[in-house]
CSV table of C-alpha atoms in Angstrom, one decimal:
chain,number,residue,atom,x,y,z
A,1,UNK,CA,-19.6,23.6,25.1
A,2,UNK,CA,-18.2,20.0,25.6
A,3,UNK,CA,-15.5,18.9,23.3
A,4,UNK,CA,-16.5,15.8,21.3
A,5,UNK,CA,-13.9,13.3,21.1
A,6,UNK,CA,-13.1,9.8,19.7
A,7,UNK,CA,-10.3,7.3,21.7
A,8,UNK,CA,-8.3,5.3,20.1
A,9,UNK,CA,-6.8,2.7,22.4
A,10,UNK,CA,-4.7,-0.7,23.4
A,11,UNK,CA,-5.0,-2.7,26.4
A,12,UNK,CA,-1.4,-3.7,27.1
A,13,UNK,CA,-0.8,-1.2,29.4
A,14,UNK,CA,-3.3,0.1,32.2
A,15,UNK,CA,-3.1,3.9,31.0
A,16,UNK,CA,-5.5,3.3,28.1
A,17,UNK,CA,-8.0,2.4,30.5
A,18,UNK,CA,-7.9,5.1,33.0
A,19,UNK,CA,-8.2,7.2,29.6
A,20,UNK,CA,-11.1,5.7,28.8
A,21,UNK,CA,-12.8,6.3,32.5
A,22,UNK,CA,-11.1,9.8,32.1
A,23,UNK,CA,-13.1,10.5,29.2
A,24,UNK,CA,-16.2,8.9,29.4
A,25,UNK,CA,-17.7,11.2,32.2
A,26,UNK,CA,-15.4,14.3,32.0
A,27,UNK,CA,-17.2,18.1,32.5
A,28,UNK,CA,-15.7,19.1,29.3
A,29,UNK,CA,-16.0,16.2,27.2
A,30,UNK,CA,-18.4,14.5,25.2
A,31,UNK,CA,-16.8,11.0,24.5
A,32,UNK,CA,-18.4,9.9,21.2
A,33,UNK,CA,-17.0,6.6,20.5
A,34,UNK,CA,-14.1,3.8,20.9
A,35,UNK,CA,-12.1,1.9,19.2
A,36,UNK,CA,-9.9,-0.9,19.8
A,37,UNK,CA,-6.6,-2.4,18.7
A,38,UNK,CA,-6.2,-5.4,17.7
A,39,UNK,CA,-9.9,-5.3,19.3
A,40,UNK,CA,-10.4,-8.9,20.6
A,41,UNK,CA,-13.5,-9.6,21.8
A,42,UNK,CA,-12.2,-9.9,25.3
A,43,UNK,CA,-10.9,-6.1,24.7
A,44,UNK,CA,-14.2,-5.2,23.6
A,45,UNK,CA,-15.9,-6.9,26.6
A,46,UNK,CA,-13.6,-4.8,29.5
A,47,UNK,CA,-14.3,-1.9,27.3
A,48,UNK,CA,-18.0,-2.4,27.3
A,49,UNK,CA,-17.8,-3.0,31.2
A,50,UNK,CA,-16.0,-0.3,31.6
A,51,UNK,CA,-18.7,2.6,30.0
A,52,UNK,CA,-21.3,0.5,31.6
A,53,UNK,CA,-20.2,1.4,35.2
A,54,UNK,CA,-19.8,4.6,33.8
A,55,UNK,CA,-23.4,5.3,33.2
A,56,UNK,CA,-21.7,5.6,28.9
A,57,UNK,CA,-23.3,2.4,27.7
A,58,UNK,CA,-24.6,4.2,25.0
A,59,UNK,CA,-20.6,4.8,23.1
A,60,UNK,CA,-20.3,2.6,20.1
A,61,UNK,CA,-17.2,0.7,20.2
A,62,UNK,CA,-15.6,-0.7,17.2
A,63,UNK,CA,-12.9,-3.4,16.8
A,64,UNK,CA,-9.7,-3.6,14.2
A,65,UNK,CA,-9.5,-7.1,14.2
A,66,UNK,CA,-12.4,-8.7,16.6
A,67,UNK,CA,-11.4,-12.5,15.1
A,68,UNK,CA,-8.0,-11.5,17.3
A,69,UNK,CA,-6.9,-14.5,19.4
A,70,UNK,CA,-3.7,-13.6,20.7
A,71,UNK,CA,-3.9,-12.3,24.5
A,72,UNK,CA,-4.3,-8.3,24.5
A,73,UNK,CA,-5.0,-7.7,28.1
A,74,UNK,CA,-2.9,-7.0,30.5
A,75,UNK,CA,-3.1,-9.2,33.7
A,76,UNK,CA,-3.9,-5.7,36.1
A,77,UNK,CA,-6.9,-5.3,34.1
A,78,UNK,CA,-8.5,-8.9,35.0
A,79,UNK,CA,-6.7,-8.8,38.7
A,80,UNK,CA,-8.8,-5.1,38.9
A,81,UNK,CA,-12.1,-6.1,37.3
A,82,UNK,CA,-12.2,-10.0,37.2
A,83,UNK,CA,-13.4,-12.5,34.8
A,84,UNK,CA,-15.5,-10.6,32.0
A,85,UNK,CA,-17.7,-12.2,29.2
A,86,UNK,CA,-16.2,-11.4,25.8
A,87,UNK,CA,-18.6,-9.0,23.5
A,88,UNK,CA,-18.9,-8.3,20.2
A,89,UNK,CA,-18.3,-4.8,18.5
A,90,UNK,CA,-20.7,-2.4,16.9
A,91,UNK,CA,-18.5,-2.8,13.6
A,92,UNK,CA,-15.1,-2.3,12.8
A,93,UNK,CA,-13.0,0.4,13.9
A,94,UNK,CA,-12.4,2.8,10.7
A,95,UNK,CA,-15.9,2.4,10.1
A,96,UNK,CA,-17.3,3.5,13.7
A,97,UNK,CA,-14.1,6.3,13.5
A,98,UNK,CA,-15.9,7.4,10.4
A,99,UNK,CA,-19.8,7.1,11.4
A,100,UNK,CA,-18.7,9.4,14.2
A,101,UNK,CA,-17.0,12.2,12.3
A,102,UNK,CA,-19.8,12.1,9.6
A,103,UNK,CA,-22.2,12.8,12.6
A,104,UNK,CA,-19.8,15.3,14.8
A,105,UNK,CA,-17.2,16.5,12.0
A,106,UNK,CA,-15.4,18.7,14.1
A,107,UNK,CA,-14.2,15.8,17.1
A,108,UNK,CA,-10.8,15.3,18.0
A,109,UNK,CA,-9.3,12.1,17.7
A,110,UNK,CA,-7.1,11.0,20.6
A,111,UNK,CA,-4.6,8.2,20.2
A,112,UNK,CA,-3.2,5.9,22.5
A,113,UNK,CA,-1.9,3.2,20.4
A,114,UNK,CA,-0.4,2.2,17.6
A,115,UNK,CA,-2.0,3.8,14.5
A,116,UNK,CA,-3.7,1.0,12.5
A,117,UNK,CA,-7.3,2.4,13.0
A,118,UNK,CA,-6.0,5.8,11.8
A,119,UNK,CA,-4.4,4.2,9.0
A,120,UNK,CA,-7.4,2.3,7.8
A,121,UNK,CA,-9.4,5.5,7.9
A,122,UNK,CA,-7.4,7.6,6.0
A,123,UNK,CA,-7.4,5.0,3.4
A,124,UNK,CA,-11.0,3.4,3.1
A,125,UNK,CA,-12.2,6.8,3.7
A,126,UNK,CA,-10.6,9.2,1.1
A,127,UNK,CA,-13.1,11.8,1.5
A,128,UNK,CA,-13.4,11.8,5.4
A,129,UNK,CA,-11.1,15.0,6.8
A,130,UNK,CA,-10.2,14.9,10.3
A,131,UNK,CA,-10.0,18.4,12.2
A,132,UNK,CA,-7.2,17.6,15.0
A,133,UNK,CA,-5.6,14.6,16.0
A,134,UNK,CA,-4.1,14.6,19.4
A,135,UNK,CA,-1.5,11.7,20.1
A,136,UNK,CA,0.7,10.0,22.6
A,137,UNK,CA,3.5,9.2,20.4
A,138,UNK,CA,6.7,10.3,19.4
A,139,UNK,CA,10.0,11.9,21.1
A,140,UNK,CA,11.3,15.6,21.0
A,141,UNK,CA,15.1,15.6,21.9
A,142,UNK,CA,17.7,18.2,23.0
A,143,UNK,CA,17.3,19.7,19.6
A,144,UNK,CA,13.6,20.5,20.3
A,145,UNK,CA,13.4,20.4,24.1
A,146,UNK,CA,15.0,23.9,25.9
A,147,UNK,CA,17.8,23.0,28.6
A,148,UNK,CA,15.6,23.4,32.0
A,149,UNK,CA,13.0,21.2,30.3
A,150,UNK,CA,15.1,17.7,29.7
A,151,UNK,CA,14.5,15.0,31.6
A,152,UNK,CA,17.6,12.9,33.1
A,153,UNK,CA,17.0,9.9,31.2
A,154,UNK,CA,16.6,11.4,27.9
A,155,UNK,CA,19.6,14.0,28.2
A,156,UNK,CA,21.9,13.8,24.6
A,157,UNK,CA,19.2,12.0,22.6
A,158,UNK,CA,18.1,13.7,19.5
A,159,UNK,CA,15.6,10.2,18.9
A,160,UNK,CA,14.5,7.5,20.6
A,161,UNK,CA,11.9,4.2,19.8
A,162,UNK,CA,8.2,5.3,20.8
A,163,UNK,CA,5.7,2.3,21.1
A,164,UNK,CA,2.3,3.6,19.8
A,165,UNK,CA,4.3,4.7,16.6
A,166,UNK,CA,6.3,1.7,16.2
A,167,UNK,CA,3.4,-0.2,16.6
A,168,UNK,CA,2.4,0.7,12.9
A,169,UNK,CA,5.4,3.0,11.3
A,170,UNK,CA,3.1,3.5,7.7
A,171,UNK,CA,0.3,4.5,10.1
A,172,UNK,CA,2.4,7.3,11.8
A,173,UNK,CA,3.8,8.6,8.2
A,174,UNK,CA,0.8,8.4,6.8
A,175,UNK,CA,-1.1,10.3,9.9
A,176,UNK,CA,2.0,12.9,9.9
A,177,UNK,CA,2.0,14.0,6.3
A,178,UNK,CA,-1.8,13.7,5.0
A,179,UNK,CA,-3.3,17.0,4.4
A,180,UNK,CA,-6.8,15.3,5.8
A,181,UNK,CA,-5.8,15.6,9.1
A,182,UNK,CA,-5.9,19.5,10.0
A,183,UNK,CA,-3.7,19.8,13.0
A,184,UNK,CA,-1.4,17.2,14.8
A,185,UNK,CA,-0.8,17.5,18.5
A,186,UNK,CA,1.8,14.9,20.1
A,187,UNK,CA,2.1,14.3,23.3
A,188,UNK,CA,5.6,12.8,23.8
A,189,UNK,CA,7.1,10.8,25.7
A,190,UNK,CA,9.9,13.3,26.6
A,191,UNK,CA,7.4,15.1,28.8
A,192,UNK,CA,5.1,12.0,29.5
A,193,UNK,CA,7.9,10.0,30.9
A,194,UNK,CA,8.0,12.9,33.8
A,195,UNK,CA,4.9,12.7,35.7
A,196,UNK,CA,3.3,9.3,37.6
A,197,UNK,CA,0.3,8.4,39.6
A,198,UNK,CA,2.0,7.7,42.7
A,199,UNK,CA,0.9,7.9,46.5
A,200,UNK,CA,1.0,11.2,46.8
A,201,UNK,CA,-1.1,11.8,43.3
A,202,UNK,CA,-3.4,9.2,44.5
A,203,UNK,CA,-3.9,11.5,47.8
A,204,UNK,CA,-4.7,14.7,46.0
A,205,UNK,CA,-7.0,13.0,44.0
A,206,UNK,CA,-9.1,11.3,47.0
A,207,UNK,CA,-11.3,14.3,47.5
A,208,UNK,CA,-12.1,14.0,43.8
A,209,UNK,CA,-12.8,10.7,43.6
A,210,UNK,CA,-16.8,10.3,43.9
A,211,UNK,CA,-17.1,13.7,41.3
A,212,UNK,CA,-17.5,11.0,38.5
A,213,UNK,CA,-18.0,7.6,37.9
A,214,UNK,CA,-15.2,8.1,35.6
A,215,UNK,CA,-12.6,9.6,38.5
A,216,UNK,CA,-14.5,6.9,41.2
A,217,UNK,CA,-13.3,4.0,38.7
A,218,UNK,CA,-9.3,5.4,38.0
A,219,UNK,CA,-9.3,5.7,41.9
A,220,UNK,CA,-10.6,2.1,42.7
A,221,UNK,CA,-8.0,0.8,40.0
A,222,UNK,CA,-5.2,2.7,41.2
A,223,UNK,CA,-5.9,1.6,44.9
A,224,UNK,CA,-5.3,-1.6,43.6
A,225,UNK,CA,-2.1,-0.4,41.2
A,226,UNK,CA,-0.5,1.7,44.0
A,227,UNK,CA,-0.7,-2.0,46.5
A,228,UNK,CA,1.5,-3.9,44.3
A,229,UNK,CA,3.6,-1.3,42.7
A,230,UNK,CA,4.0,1.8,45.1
A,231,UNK,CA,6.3,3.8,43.1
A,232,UNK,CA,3.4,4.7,40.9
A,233,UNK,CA,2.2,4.4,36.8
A,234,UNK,CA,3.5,6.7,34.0
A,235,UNK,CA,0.6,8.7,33.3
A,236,UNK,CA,1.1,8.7,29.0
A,237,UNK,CA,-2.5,8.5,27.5
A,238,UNK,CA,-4.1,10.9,30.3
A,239,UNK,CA,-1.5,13.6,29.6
A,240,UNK,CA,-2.6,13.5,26.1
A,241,UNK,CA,-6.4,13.3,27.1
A,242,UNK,CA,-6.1,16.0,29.4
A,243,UNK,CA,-3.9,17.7,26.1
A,244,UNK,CA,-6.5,17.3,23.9
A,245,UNK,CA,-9.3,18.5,26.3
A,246,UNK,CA,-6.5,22.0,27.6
A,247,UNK,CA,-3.9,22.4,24.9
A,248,UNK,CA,-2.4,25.0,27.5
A,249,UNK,CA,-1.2,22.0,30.0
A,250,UNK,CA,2.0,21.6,27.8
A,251,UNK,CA,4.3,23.5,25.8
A,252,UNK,CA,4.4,23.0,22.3
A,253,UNK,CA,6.6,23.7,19.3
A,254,UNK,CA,6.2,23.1,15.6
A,255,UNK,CA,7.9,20.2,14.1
A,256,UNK,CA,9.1,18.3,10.9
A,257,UNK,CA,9.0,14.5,12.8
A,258,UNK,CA,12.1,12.3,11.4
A,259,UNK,CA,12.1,8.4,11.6
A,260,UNK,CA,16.2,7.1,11.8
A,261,UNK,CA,16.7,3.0,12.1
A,262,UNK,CA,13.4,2.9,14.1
A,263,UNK,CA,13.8,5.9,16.6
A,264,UNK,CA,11.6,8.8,16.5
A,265,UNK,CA,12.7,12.4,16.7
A,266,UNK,CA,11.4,16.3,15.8
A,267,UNK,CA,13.3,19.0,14.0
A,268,UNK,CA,11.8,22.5,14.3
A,269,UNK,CA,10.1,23.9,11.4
A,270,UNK,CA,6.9,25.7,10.4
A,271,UNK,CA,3.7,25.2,8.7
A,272,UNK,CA,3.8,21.4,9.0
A,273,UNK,CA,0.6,22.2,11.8
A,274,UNK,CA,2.5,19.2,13.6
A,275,UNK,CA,3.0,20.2,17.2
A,276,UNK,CA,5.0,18.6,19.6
A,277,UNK,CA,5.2,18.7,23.5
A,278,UNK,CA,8.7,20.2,25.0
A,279,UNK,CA,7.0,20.8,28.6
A,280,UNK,CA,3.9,20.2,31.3
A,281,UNK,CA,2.6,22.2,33.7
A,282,UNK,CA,1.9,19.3,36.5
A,283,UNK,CA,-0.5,21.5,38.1
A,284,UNK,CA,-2.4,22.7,35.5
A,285,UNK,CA,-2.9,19.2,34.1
A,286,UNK,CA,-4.0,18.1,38.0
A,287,UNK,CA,-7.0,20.6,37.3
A,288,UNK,CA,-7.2,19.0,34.2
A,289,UNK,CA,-7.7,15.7,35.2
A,290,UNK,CA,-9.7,16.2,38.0
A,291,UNK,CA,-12.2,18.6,35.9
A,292,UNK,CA,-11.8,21.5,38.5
A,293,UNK,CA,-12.1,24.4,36.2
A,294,UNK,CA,-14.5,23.0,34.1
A,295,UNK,CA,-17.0,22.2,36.7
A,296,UNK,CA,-16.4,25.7,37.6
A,297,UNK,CA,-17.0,27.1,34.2
């Protein structure tokens, strides 16, 4: 049975929208809707776009703030997709967030930006409980993360500043200690920070790339990525798609997450059913993204 999922996303950075093609045709997923911070209504319109050449029109797409003006695209996605006309959202985002889990109650949210949207549906919506919530956010240091398992650049930190949560610190404390949300899966940038779509990705993926629209669109951006920036893009929110979809691509541990002067960082415990990533598996998560084992399935 497909998963059904809800993505939360930002348009800063190019990841978000290789999530969203990611999810929106995926074997093992059934994307059920969108939503958008700050959510301008030139966001809305690459997001629309974007499910329409999916064949996903039909994924309602909600907005934080679509009265936005300030500039929330990033220039790849206009030098990949040209001028688009703005639209409007189906309503705002906490409210679509919440549609959606009245109508499929057990969908995972996934996260790739910062947490307003979860915020404001944890508090308009007291009664609404969400069943897992998988995110790209947050750190796990030498504390957490076993020796063979460090990355170079993070080697002695115990914390470290994480964008998506630092985009809206309440939001993360409140997403991290409410007992509405059942079980909290991060996806960290200690293990995110160790894989890119580079040239050599963007080979192994060719023979994959007509097996969706989804996979047809991340190929025919990253064609044009790969041209101007050959040493690749940091794969963050697709790690944590392809988390949420196989929890077995990383290795987790159970966490208290600690805030210090506006770094992030994890300190083992248990029972906090907060999860964090110490470790991928590259080649599972290749499967993963490609849908390999599910089409096999």
């Amino acid at each position: 049975m497909a998963l059904d999922i809800l993505f939360d996303m930002e348009t800063s950075d190019p990841d978000d929208a290789l999530t969203l093609c990611l999810l929106a045709t995926h074997p093992a997923v059934t994307l059920r809707a969108v939503t958008v911070t700050p959510g301008t209504l030139a966001q809305v319109g690459m997001v629309r776009h974007l499910l329409a050449r999916a064949g996903r029109s039909d994924i309602p797409v909600g907005a934080r703030n679509p009265a936005a003006e300030k500039e929330s695209l990033s220039a790849f996605h206009t030098k990949w997709l040209g001028p688009l006309p703005p639209a409007a959202p189906d309503a705002l985002a906490h409210e679509v967030l919440a549609l959606a889990l009245g109508r499929f109650p057990e969908a995972t949210l996934v996260t790739g930006a910062p947490l307003q949207n979860l915020r404001l549906l944890l508090e308009h919506h007291p009664d609404l409980h969400l069943r897992r919530w998988v995110a790209q956010g947050g750190f796990a240091g030498d504390n957490v993360v076993p020796p063979e398992h460090r990355l170079p650049k993070f080697e002695g930190r115990r914390t470290c500043p994480t964008f998506n949560f630092n985009g809206d610190p309440k939001g993360a404390l409140l997403a991290l200690s409410s007992d509405r949300v059942g079980r909290r899966e991060l996806v960290s940038k200690n293990v995110t920070h160790g894989l890119a779509y580079d040239g050599a990705f963007h080979e192994r993926m060719r023979p994959y790339a007509s097996a969706t629209p989804g996979l047809a669109l991340i190929f025919e951006a990253m064609e044009r990525y790969l041209a101007q920036r050959p040493e690749g893009k940091l794969l963050h929110d697709p790690i944590a798609a392809c988390a949420a979809i196989d929890p077995g691509i990383v290795t987790w541990a159970e966490v208290e997450m600690v805030r210090e002067r506006g770094e992030w960082g994890a300190e083992l415990a248990q029972g906090t059913r907060t999860f964090i990533s110490v470790a991928l598996d590259p080649e599972r998560f290749f499967r993963t993204f490609v849908g390999i084992d599910a089409a096999t399935n």
